[in-house]
Amino acid sequence: MLTTRFAPSPTGFLHVGGLRTALYNYLFARKNGGKFLLRIEDTDLKRNSEEAVVAIREAFNWCGLEYDGEVTYQSKRFDIYKEHIQQLLQSGKAYKCYMSKVELDELRATQEARKERPKYDGRYRDFTGTPPVGIEPVIRIKAPQSGVIEFEDGVKGKVSFNCEDMLDDFIIARSDGSPTYNFTVVVDDALMGVTHVIRGDDHLSNTPKQIVLYEALGFEVPKFFHVAMINGSDGAKLSKRHGATDVMEYKKMGYLPEALLNFLVRLGWSHGDDEIFSINDMINLFDPHNINKSASTYNLSKLDWLNAHYIKNLPFERLADEMKFFDIDFRNLNKGELLLNILRERSKTLLELKSSAFAIINEPEIYDEKAIKKWIKEDSANLLEKYAEFLNDDDINAAQYENITNEFLQNNNKTLKDLAQPIRIAITGTAVSPSIFEVMEVIGSKALKNRIKKLVVKL
């Protein structure tokens, strides 16, 4: 069965680039009826944190990426790693290296003086003497010393590594017995049945080492897809200066998970000129062989555009659920559905939507002085006062407010231009709002008259 995995180290929040990697693995597995696994690579006990594990799972839950089976924790698998290290020692494919720090420093100094690439020289590869006293050995794999390691990468095509240039007898277990990254990855991927590995191309240099280990352990080598990094707009590797990198920060900033996933899937993959992809669209269309070879560029304006699309098109109930995170429950508001529907048309984020809603729901305490200076004329206060008196206390709909307003303007030889912005300022404290007639319907006649009178008093 086709099986993919996502295997983060729990040393902090889930990076948005990591979420893209997880998404690609998830989509490929789901498209092919396979399994998508989550493995926490927590062998570095000093750097790991339980809070980071919680953050990773929280991000998965928010985005709706469901993994199969239980989460695998490498920290609980040390006995398995020791068993396979022992297997390599017994078969002669690995050996104990007693190289001291003094020896290592001398070797590096000599190589640097010769301007050679620093690498282990294999001095204990065939050692049969008496082990030196006081040295706890590391375990090294017997890597090929000549030839070429080649594999067909699903993104980059044929990739070759010259063994003499790229490999030495690298360490698979430290002197304290703890296994190294490349070793645990190979053992876990093989035992978990991982058939396809989609990961960032910063792991490309690890691949020849891992192929050496797959073959030494007698495991089948999976298919590799190495995905180019995400860059900021300046071409540098994506970092906090380009935008949020913590997945859950996007939730706090008012982005929908659908928009973030749609944004991320397009950072490196495309399907014609299409821009909008539901999760089902992604599953049906995604093919990792179509991932771009070159790095993609993070563009926050594109995310804003996508987020605005999903805000406009989500069902009311779902959008209302999302807004509860921002302490506003549209279900419990008078005309809440109408208010949400008129605000969603002009909001790029849920934070913007919240701000616009509070500006309408809450009577303004302060007024935009620039708006007053621009839109309030000498007769505005008098016109507003007469308009408030013209209104009755009945709550009517937007069309009826428009008809009444047009009647009032006609009676007073005025146009909507004379009244619309002053009313906006009275309602929200600013000259910005959706259609004033729809806003009037939301707040009702009594509140409308009160807000107009409050502005008149100020003027």
Short mmCIF file of C-alpha atoms in Angstrom, two decimals:
data_model
loop_
_atom_site.label_atom_id
_atom_site.label_comp_id
_atom_site.label_asym_id
_atom_site.label_seq_id
_atom_site.Cartn_x
_atom_site.Cartn_y
_atom_site.Cartn_z
CA MET A 1 0.00 0.00 0.00
CA LEU A 2 1.27 3.47 -0.86
CA THR A 3 2.35 5.11 2.41
CA THR A 4 3.67 8.59 3.12
CA ARG A 5 4.64 10.28 6.35
CA PHE A 6 5.36 13.63 7.95
CA ALA A 7 8.13 13.52 10.54
CA PRO A 8 8.78 16.81 12.34
CA SER A 9 11.14 17.40 15.25
CA PRO A 10 9.24 18.83 18.24
CA THR A 11 11.52 21.76 18.98
CA GLY A 12 8.99 24.56 18.42
CA PHE A 13 5.86 25.48 16.51
CA LEU A 14 4.89 23.86 13.20
CA HIS A 15 6.54 25.93 10.47
CA VAL A 16 4.34 26.89 7.54
CA GLY A 17 6.89 25.23 5.23
CA GLY A 18 6.50 22.05 7.24
CA LEU A 19 2.75 22.24 6.80
CA ARG A 20 3.23 22.39 3.03
CA THR A 21 5.37 19.24 3.20
CA ALA A 22 2.72 17.52 5.33
CA LEU A 23 0.01 18.62 2.90
CA TYR A 24 1.82 17.17 -0.12
CA ASN A 25 2.27 13.84 1.66
CA TYR A 26 -1.34 13.85 2.82
CA LEU A 27 -2.76 14.58 -0.64
CA PHE A 28 -0.66 11.93 -2.37
CA ALA A 29 -1.68 9.27 0.14
CA ARG A 30 -5.37 10.16 0.02
CA LYS A 31 -5.45 10.29 -3.78
CA ASN A 32 -4.06 6.76 -3.98
CA GLY A 33 -6.08 5.24 -1.16
CA GLY A 34 -2.92 4.90 0.90
CA LYS A 35 -1.83 5.79 4.42
CA PHE A 36 -0.53 9.08 5.78
CA LEU A 37 1.47 8.69 8.98
CA LEU A 38 2.68 11.14 11.61
CA ARG A 39 6.00 10.48 13.32
CA ILE A 40 7.55 12.72 15.96
CA GLU A 41 11.34 12.65 15.70
CA ASP A 42 12.10 13.36 19.34
CA THR A 43 15.38 11.54 19.90
CA ASP A 44 17.10 14.79 20.92
CA LEU A 45 15.78 14.73 24.47
CA LYS A 46 17.48 18.02 25.41
CA ARG A 47 15.80 20.08 22.67
CA ASN A 48 12.39 18.44 22.52
CA SER A 49 9.32 19.86 24.23
CA GLU A 50 5.89 18.42 24.89
CA GLU A 51 4.44 21.84 24.08
CA ALA A 52 5.87 21.54 20.57
CA VAL A 53 4.20 18.15 20.10
CA VAL A 54 0.90 19.69 21.19
CA ALA A 55 1.44 22.59 18.76
CA ILE A 56 2.03 20.21 15.84
CA ARG A 57 -1.11 18.21 16.57
CA GLU A 58 -3.12 21.40 17.14
CA ALA A 59 -2.05 22.70 13.72
CA PHE A 60 -3.03 19.39 12.10
CA ASN A 61 -6.44 19.49 13.75
CA TRP A 62 -7.07 23.08 12.68
CA CYS A 63 -6.16 22.31 9.07
CA GLY A 64 -8.09 19.04 8.99
CA LEU A 65 -5.11 16.87 8.04
CA GLU A 66 -6.05 13.50 9.49
CA TYR A 67 -3.24 11.00 9.87
CA ASP A 68 -3.73 7.24 10.02
CA GLY A 69 -3.17 5.19 13.15
CA GLU A 70 -1.37 6.39 16.25
CA VAL A 71 1.41 8.96 16.35
CA THR A 72 4.84 7.31 16.39
CA TYR A 73 7.42 8.72 18.83
CA GLN A 74 11.05 7.92 18.11
CA SER A 75 11.95 8.38 21.78
CA LYS A 76 10.00 5.19 22.51
CA ARG A 77 11.86 3.14 19.89
CA PHE A 78 15.45 3.11 21.15
CA ASP A 79 15.40 -0.66 21.68
CA ILE A 80 14.47 -1.12 18.02
CA TYR A 81 17.36 1.09 16.89
CA LYS A 82 19.85 -0.74 19.13
CA GLU A 83 18.68 -4.05 17.68
CA HIS A 84 19.37 -2.89 14.12
CA ILE A 85 22.72 -1.34 15.04
CA GLN A 86 23.73 -4.66 16.57
CA GLN A 87 22.60 -6.39 13.39
CA LEU A 88 24.96 -4.22 11.33
CA LEU A 89 27.85 -4.80 13.73
CA GLN A 90 27.39 -8.57 13.63
CA SER A 91 27.21 -8.62 9.83
CA GLY A 92 30.39 -6.56 9.54
CA LYS A 93 28.61 -3.68 7.81
CA ALA A 94 29.27 -1.35 10.73
CA TYR A 95 32.08 -1.06 13.25
CA LYS A 96 33.16 0.60 16.48
CA CYS A 97 35.33 3.65 16.04
CA TYR A 98 37.58 4.62 18.95
CA MET A 99 38.81 7.88 17.50
CA SER A 100 39.57 10.38 20.27
CA LYS A 101 38.90 14.10 20.14
CA VAL A 102 42.64 14.72 19.88
CA GLU A 103 42.87 12.41 16.85
CA LEU A 104 39.85 14.07 15.27
CA ASP A 105 41.24 17.59 15.77
CA GLU A 106 44.61 16.56 14.30
CA LEU A 107 42.92 15.01 11.26
CA ARG A 108 40.83 18.11 10.60
CA ALA A 109 43.83 20.40 10.94
CA THR A 110 45.81 18.31 8.44
CA GLN A 111 42.93 18.25 5.95
CA GLU A 112 42.34 21.99 6.26
CA ALA A 113 46.05 22.64 5.68
CA ARG A 114 45.83 20.59 2.48
CA LYS A 115 42.56 22.38 1.59
CA GLU A 116 40.76 19.04 1.53
CA ARG A 117 37.14 18.41 2.43
CA PRO A 118 36.98 17.42 6.12
CA LYS A 119 36.03 13.76 6.33
CA TYR A 120 36.72 10.74 8.48
CA ASP A 121 39.68 8.78 7.10
CA GLY A 122 38.48 5.27 8.03
CA ARG A 123 41.34 4.55 10.40
CA TYR A 124 39.25 2.20 12.57
CA ARG A 125 37.34 0.62 9.68
CA ASP A 126 39.24 -2.67 9.91
CA PHE A 127 40.64 -2.26 13.42
CA THR A 128 41.38 -5.57 15.18
CA GLY A 129 43.67 -4.41 17.97
CA THR A 130 43.02 -3.78 21.63
CA PRO A 131 40.49 -0.96 22.16
CA PRO A 132 42.09 2.14 23.73
CA VAL A 133 41.29 2.72 27.39
CA GLY A 134 38.80 5.43 28.33
CA ILE A 135 37.28 5.88 24.87
CA GLU A 136 33.59 5.13 24.40
CA PRO A 137 33.30 4.23 20.72
CA VAL A 138 30.85 5.58 18.19
CA ILE A 139 29.36 3.22 15.62
CA ARG A 140 30.12 3.93 11.96
CA ILE A 141 28.63 2.37 8.86
CA LYS A 142 30.97 0.95 6.24
CA ALA A 143 30.05 3.23 3.36
CA PRO A 144 31.15 2.52 -0.22
CA GLN A 145 34.54 4.16 -0.87
CA SER A 146 34.16 4.45 -4.62
CA GLY A 147 31.48 4.41 -7.28
CA VAL A 148 28.28 6.42 -7.63
CA ILE A 149 24.97 6.38 -5.78
CA GLU A 150 22.12 7.24 -8.13
CA PHE A 151 18.38 7.50 -7.72
CA GLU A 152 15.45 8.89 -9.67
CA ASP A 153 13.96 11.78 -7.74
CA GLY A 154 10.27 12.41 -8.41
CA VAL A 155 10.88 16.16 -8.61
CA LYS A 156 14.50 16.63 -9.68
CA GLY A 157 14.88 13.66 -11.99
CA LYS A 158 18.10 11.61 -11.98
CA VAL A 159 20.39 12.52 -9.08
CA SER A 160 23.96 11.19 -8.70
CA PHE A 161 26.45 11.34 -5.84
CA ASN A 162 30.10 10.39 -6.17
CA CYS A 163 30.86 8.20 -3.15
CA GLU A 164 34.49 9.28 -2.85
CA ASP A 165 33.50 12.97 -2.74
CA MET A 166 30.28 12.78 -0.74
CA LEU A 167 30.60 9.87 1.66
CA ASP A 168 32.76 8.74 4.52
CA ASP A 169 32.03 6.12 7.16
CA PHE A 170 29.44 8.30 8.88
CA ILE A 171 28.28 7.78 12.46
CA ILE A 172 25.03 5.88 13.07
CA ALA A 173 25.27 5.73 16.89
CA ARG A 174 26.97 8.19 19.23
CA SER A 175 29.31 7.25 22.05
CA ASP A 176 26.39 7.29 24.51
CA GLY A 177 24.57 4.74 22.35
CA SER A 178 21.96 7.15 20.97
CA PRO A 179 21.22 6.70 17.24
CA THR A 180 21.75 9.49 14.71
CA TYR A 181 19.09 11.12 12.56
CA ASN A 182 19.82 9.34 9.29
CA PHE A 183 19.79 5.94 10.97
CA THR A 184 16.49 6.39 12.83
CA VAL A 185 14.81 7.78 9.71
CA VAL A 186 15.76 4.74 7.64
CA VAL A 187 14.74 2.19 10.29
CA ASP A 188 11.42 3.91 10.96
CA ASP A 189 10.49 4.52 7.34
CA ALA A 190 11.24 0.89 6.51
CA LEU A 191 9.43 -0.63 9.49
CA MET A 192 6.45 1.70 9.07
CA GLY A 193 6.11 0.69 5.42
CA VAL A 194 6.77 4.14 3.98
CA THR A 195 6.91 3.83 0.19
CA HIS A 196 7.20 7.50 -0.82
CA VAL A 197 9.13 10.25 0.95
CA ILE A 198 8.16 13.82 0.05
CA ARG A 199 10.37 16.32 1.87
CA GLY A 200 12.30 19.56 1.50
CA ASP A 201 15.39 19.57 -0.68
CA ASP A 202 17.47 20.58 2.33
CA HIS A 203 17.41 16.80 2.98
CA LEU A 204 18.85 15.96 -0.45
CA SER A 205 22.39 15.56 0.92
CA ASN A 206 21.08 13.04 3.46
CA THR A 207 19.65 10.79 0.76
CA PRO A 208 22.85 8.98 -0.33
CA LYS A 209 23.64 8.18 3.31
CA GLN A 210 20.13 6.84 3.81
CA ILE A 211 20.34 4.73 0.65
CA VAL A 212 23.57 3.20 2.02
CA LEU A 213 21.69 2.30 5.21
CA TYR A 214 18.63 0.92 3.40
CA GLU A 215 20.86 -1.41 1.44
CA ALA A 216 22.99 -2.40 4.43
CA LEU A 217 19.88 -3.32 6.42
CA GLY A 218 18.27 -5.13 3.50
CA PHE A 219 15.34 -2.71 3.25
CA GLU A 220 13.66 -1.57 0.06
CA VAL A 221 14.55 2.02 -0.84
CA PRO A 222 11.47 4.27 -1.05
CA LYS A 223 10.73 6.73 -3.82
CA PHE A 224 12.09 10.21 -3.01
CA PHE A 225 10.61 13.61 -3.91
CA HIS A 226 12.72 16.58 -2.85
CA VAL A 227 10.75 19.82 -2.87
CA ALA A 228 12.42 23.22 -3.34
CA MET A 229 12.26 25.66 -0.46
CA ILE A 230 9.85 28.57 -0.01
CA ASN A 231 11.56 31.95 -0.38
CA GLY A 232 10.49 35.38 0.74
CA SER A 233 9.85 38.16 -1.75
CA ASP A 234 13.53 39.15 -1.51
CA GLY A 235 14.67 35.68 -2.60
CA ALA A 236 15.99 34.71 0.84
CA LYS A 237 14.76 31.66 2.72
CA LEU A 238 11.33 32.28 4.26
CA SER A 239 11.64 33.73 7.77
CA LYS A 240 9.65 35.83 10.22
CA ARG A 241 10.64 39.05 8.47
CA HIS A 242 8.60 37.92 5.43
CA GLY A 243 5.49 37.01 7.42
CA ALA A 244 4.26 34.61 10.06
CA THR A 245 5.98 31.21 10.02
CA ASP A 246 4.02 29.57 12.86
CA VAL A 247 0.96 27.84 11.38
CA MET A 248 -1.28 28.76 14.33
CA GLU A 249 -0.36 32.44 13.96
CA TYR A 250 -2.37 32.37 10.75
CA LYS A 251 -5.45 31.40 12.71
CA LYS A 252 -4.89 34.30 15.11
CA MET A 253 -4.40 36.65 12.15
CA GLY A 254 -7.82 35.70 10.80
CA TYR A 255 -6.98 33.30 8.01
CA LEU A 256 -9.13 30.27 7.26
CA PRO A 257 -7.49 26.84 7.06
CA GLU A 258 -8.97 26.32 3.57
CA ALA A 259 -7.24 29.49 2.37
CA LEU A 260 -3.90 28.59 3.96
CA LEU A 261 -3.90 25.08 2.46
CA ASN A 262 -4.94 26.44 -0.94
CA PHE A 263 -2.12 29.00 -0.70
CA LEU A 264 0.48 26.41 0.31
CA VAL A 265 -0.43 23.81 -2.32
CA ARG A 266 0.24 26.45 -5.00
CA LEU A 267 3.70 27.23 -3.56
CA GLY A 268 5.43 24.69 -5.75
CA TRP A 269 2.59 22.91 -7.57
CA SER A 270 0.08 24.00 -10.18
CA HIS A 271 -2.75 22.66 -12.29
CA GLY A 272 -3.02 24.80 -15.40
CA ASP A 273 -3.99 28.34 -14.49
CA ASP A 274 -6.34 27.28 -11.70
CA GLU A 275 -6.01 29.16 -8.42
CA ILE A 276 -8.91 27.96 -6.25
CA PHE A 277 -8.70 24.40 -4.93
CA SER A 278 -10.91 22.79 -2.31
CA ILE A 279 -9.33 19.96 -0.34
CA ASN A 280 -11.20 17.48 -2.55
CA ASP A 281 -9.88 19.24 -5.65
CA MET A 282 -6.37 18.94 -4.30
CA ILE A 283 -6.76 15.24 -3.55
CA ASN A 284 -8.13 14.54 -7.02
CA LEU A 285 -5.59 16.63 -8.93
CA PHE A 286 -2.36 16.56 -6.94
CA ASP A 287 0.59 14.68 -8.41
CA PRO A 288 4.01 15.10 -6.76
CA HIS A 289 5.70 14.51 -10.12
CA ASN A 290 4.31 17.93 -11.14
CA ILE A 291 5.97 19.80 -8.28
CA ASN A 292 8.16 22.63 -9.57
CA LYS A 293 11.91 22.18 -9.43
CA SER A 294 12.59 25.81 -8.58
CA ALA A 295 11.91 27.56 -5.28
CA SER A 296 8.54 29.26 -4.83
CA THR A 297 7.97 32.81 -3.58
CA TYR A 298 5.83 33.63 -0.56
CA ASN A 299 3.27 36.29 -1.51
CA LEU A 300 1.01 37.46 1.33
CA SER A 301 -1.27 39.39 -1.03
CA LYS A 302 -2.15 36.11 -2.75
CA LEU A 303 -3.07 34.59 0.61
CA ASP A 304 -5.24 37.64 1.35
CA TRP A 305 -6.99 37.21 -1.99
CA LEU A 306 -7.64 33.52 -1.35
CA ASN A 307 -8.83 34.19 2.19
CA ALA A 308 -11.27 36.83 0.93
CA HIS A 309 -12.62 34.27 -1.54
CA TYR A 310 -13.29 31.69 1.16
CA ILE A 311 -14.79 34.27 3.54
CA LYS A 312 -17.25 35.24 0.81
CA ASN A 313 -18.21 31.68 -0.04
CA LEU A 314 -18.34 29.73 3.23
CA PRO A 315 -21.80 28.80 4.54
CA PHE A 316 -23.08 31.11 7.29
CA GLU A 317 -22.95 28.42 9.99
CA ARG A 318 -19.31 27.58 9.28
CA LEU A 319 -18.21 31.20 9.12
CA ALA A 320 -20.11 31.97 12.32
CA ASP A 321 -18.26 29.09 14.00
CA GLU A 322 -14.92 30.54 12.91
CA MET A 323 -15.83 33.99 14.23
CA LYS A 324 -16.49 32.64 17.73
CA PHE A 325 -12.70 32.31 18.07
CA PHE A 326 -12.65 36.12 17.83
CA ASP A 327 -15.26 36.55 20.59
CA ILE A 328 -18.22 37.36 18.39
CA ASP A 329 -21.22 35.06 17.94
CA PHE A 330 -23.28 36.17 14.97
CA ARG A 331 -25.99 33.65 15.80
CA ASN A 332 -26.85 35.56 18.95
CA LEU A 333 -26.87 39.00 17.34
CA ASN A 334 -29.95 40.75 16.09
CA LYS A 335 -29.82 40.45 12.30
CA GLY A 336 -26.55 38.54 12.80
CA GLU A 337 -26.74 36.61 9.56
CA LEU A 338 -27.47 39.76 7.58
CA LEU A 339 -24.58 41.56 9.27
CA LEU A 340 -22.15 38.74 8.56
CA ASN A 341 -23.26 38.51 4.95
CA ILE A 342 -22.79 42.22 4.24
CA LEU A 343 -19.39 42.31 5.95
CA ARG A 344 -17.98 39.16 4.36
CA GLU A 345 -18.06 40.83 0.94
CA ARG A 346 -15.37 43.34 1.91
CA SER A 347 -13.18 41.46 4.41
CA LYS A 348 -9.79 39.93 3.61
CA THR A 349 -9.38 38.41 7.08
CA LEU A 350 -11.60 37.42 9.97
CA LEU A 351 -9.90 40.08 12.07
CA GLU A 352 -11.04 42.71 9.57
CA LEU A 353 -14.52 41.22 9.67
CA LYS A 354 -14.56 41.38 13.47
CA SER A 355 -13.39 45.01 13.47
CA SER A 356 -16.08 45.99 10.96
CA ALA A 357 -18.75 44.15 12.93
CA PHE A 358 -17.84 45.82 16.22
CA ALA A 359 -17.90 49.21 14.48
CA ILE A 360 -21.54 48.58 13.58
CA ILE A 361 -22.69 46.70 16.68
CA ASN A 362 -21.21 49.17 19.18
CA GLU A 363 -22.24 52.82 19.32
CA PRO A 364 -19.16 54.94 18.48
CA GLU A 365 -17.35 56.60 21.38
CA ILE A 366 -15.00 58.64 19.21
CA TYR A 367 -15.28 60.00 15.68
CA ASP A 368 -12.72 60.19 12.91
CA GLU A 369 -11.82 63.88 12.86
CA LYS A 370 -10.50 63.66 9.30
CA ALA A 371 -13.83 62.20 8.17
CA ILE A 372 -15.74 64.95 9.95
CA LYS A 373 -13.58 67.64 8.40
CA LYS A 374 -14.04 66.18 4.93
CA TRP A 375 -17.73 65.25 4.97
CA ILE A 376 -19.54 67.38 7.53
CA LYS A 377 -20.76 70.67 6.05
CA GLU A 378 -22.35 73.72 7.68
CA ASP A 379 -25.88 72.37 7.36
CA SER A 380 -25.03 68.68 8.08
CA ALA A 381 -26.08 68.82 11.73
CA ASN A 382 -29.41 70.39 10.85
CA LEU A 383 -29.97 67.90 8.01
CA LEU A 384 -29.17 64.93 10.26
CA GLU A 385 -31.48 66.19 12.99
CA LYS A 386 -34.35 66.62 10.54
CA TYR A 387 -33.65 63.13 9.13
CA ALA A 388 -33.81 61.54 12.58
CA GLU A 389 -37.16 63.25 13.19
CA PHE A 390 -38.41 62.06 9.80
CA LEU A 391 -37.78 58.41 10.73
CA ASN A 392 -40.29 56.48 12.80
CA ASP A 393 -39.35 53.78 15.30
CA ASP A 394 -40.33 50.82 13.09
CA ASP A 395 -37.58 48.36 12.15
CA ILE A 396 -37.74 48.01 8.39
CA ASN A 397 -35.55 46.47 5.71
CA ALA A 398 -32.81 48.06 3.60
CA ALA A 399 -35.04 48.74 0.60
CA GLN A 400 -37.58 50.51 2.80
CA TYR A 401 -34.86 52.63 4.41
CA GLU A 402 -33.69 53.58 0.94
CA ASN A 403 -37.22 54.59 -0.12
CA ILE A 404 -37.77 56.68 3.03
CA THR A 405 -34.37 58.33 2.65
CA ASN A 406 -35.01 59.22 -0.99
CA GLU A 407 -38.36 60.72 0.00
CA PHE A 408 -36.68 62.81 2.72
CA LEU A 409 -33.96 64.01 0.33
CA GLN A 410 -36.53 64.96 -2.29
CA ASN A 411 -38.54 66.95 0.27
CA ASN A 412 -35.42 68.85 1.32
CA ASN A 413 -33.90 69.37 -2.13
CA LYS A 414 -30.85 67.31 -1.21
CA THR A 415 -29.04 64.32 -2.72
CA LEU A 416 -27.73 61.14 -1.12
CA LYS A 417 -24.24 62.62 -1.37
CA ASP A 418 -25.26 65.24 1.21
CA LEU A 419 -26.46 62.66 3.72
CA ALA A 420 -24.74 59.29 3.20
CA GLN A 421 -21.30 60.04 4.67
CA PRO A 422 -22.63 62.01 7.67
CA ILE A 423 -24.88 59.03 8.46
CA ARG A 424 -21.92 56.65 8.18
CA ILE A 425 -19.98 58.80 10.62
CA ALA A 426 -22.96 58.82 12.98
CA ILE A 427 -23.32 55.03 12.82
CA THR A 428 -19.68 53.87 12.93
CA GLY A 429 -17.58 56.92 13.81
CA THR A 430 -15.89 56.71 10.40
CA ALA A 431 -16.77 57.31 6.76
CA VAL A 432 -16.28 53.63 5.93
CA SER A 433 -19.01 50.98 6.05
CA PRO A 434 -21.01 48.70 3.78
CA SER A 435 -24.23 49.99 2.23
CA ILE A 436 -25.76 52.41 4.75
CA PHE A 437 -29.25 51.04 4.14
CA GLU A 438 -28.19 47.50 4.98
CA VAL A 439 -26.40 48.78 8.08
CA MET A 440 -29.56 50.66 9.08
CA GLU A 441 -31.53 47.41 8.81
CA VAL A 442 -29.01 45.68 11.07
CA ILE A 443 -28.99 48.26 13.89
CA GLY A 444 -32.67 49.22 13.66
CA SER A 445 -34.41 52.60 13.71
CA LYS A 446 -34.14 53.31 17.43
CA ALA A 447 -30.37 52.81 17.50
CA LEU A 448 -30.02 54.73 14.24
CA LYS A 449 -31.83 57.76 15.64
CA ASN A 450 -29.83 57.66 18.87
CA ARG A 451 -26.52 57.57 17.01
CA ILE A 452 -27.53 60.44 14.74
CA LYS A 453 -28.59 62.56 17.74
CA LYS A 454 -25.28 61.77 19.50
CA LEU A 455 -23.30 63.04 16.50
CA VAL A 456 -25.50 66.12 16.24
CA VAL A 457 -24.72 66.94 19.89
CA LYS A 458 -21.01 66.64 19.17
CA LEU A 459 -21.27 68.86 16.13
#
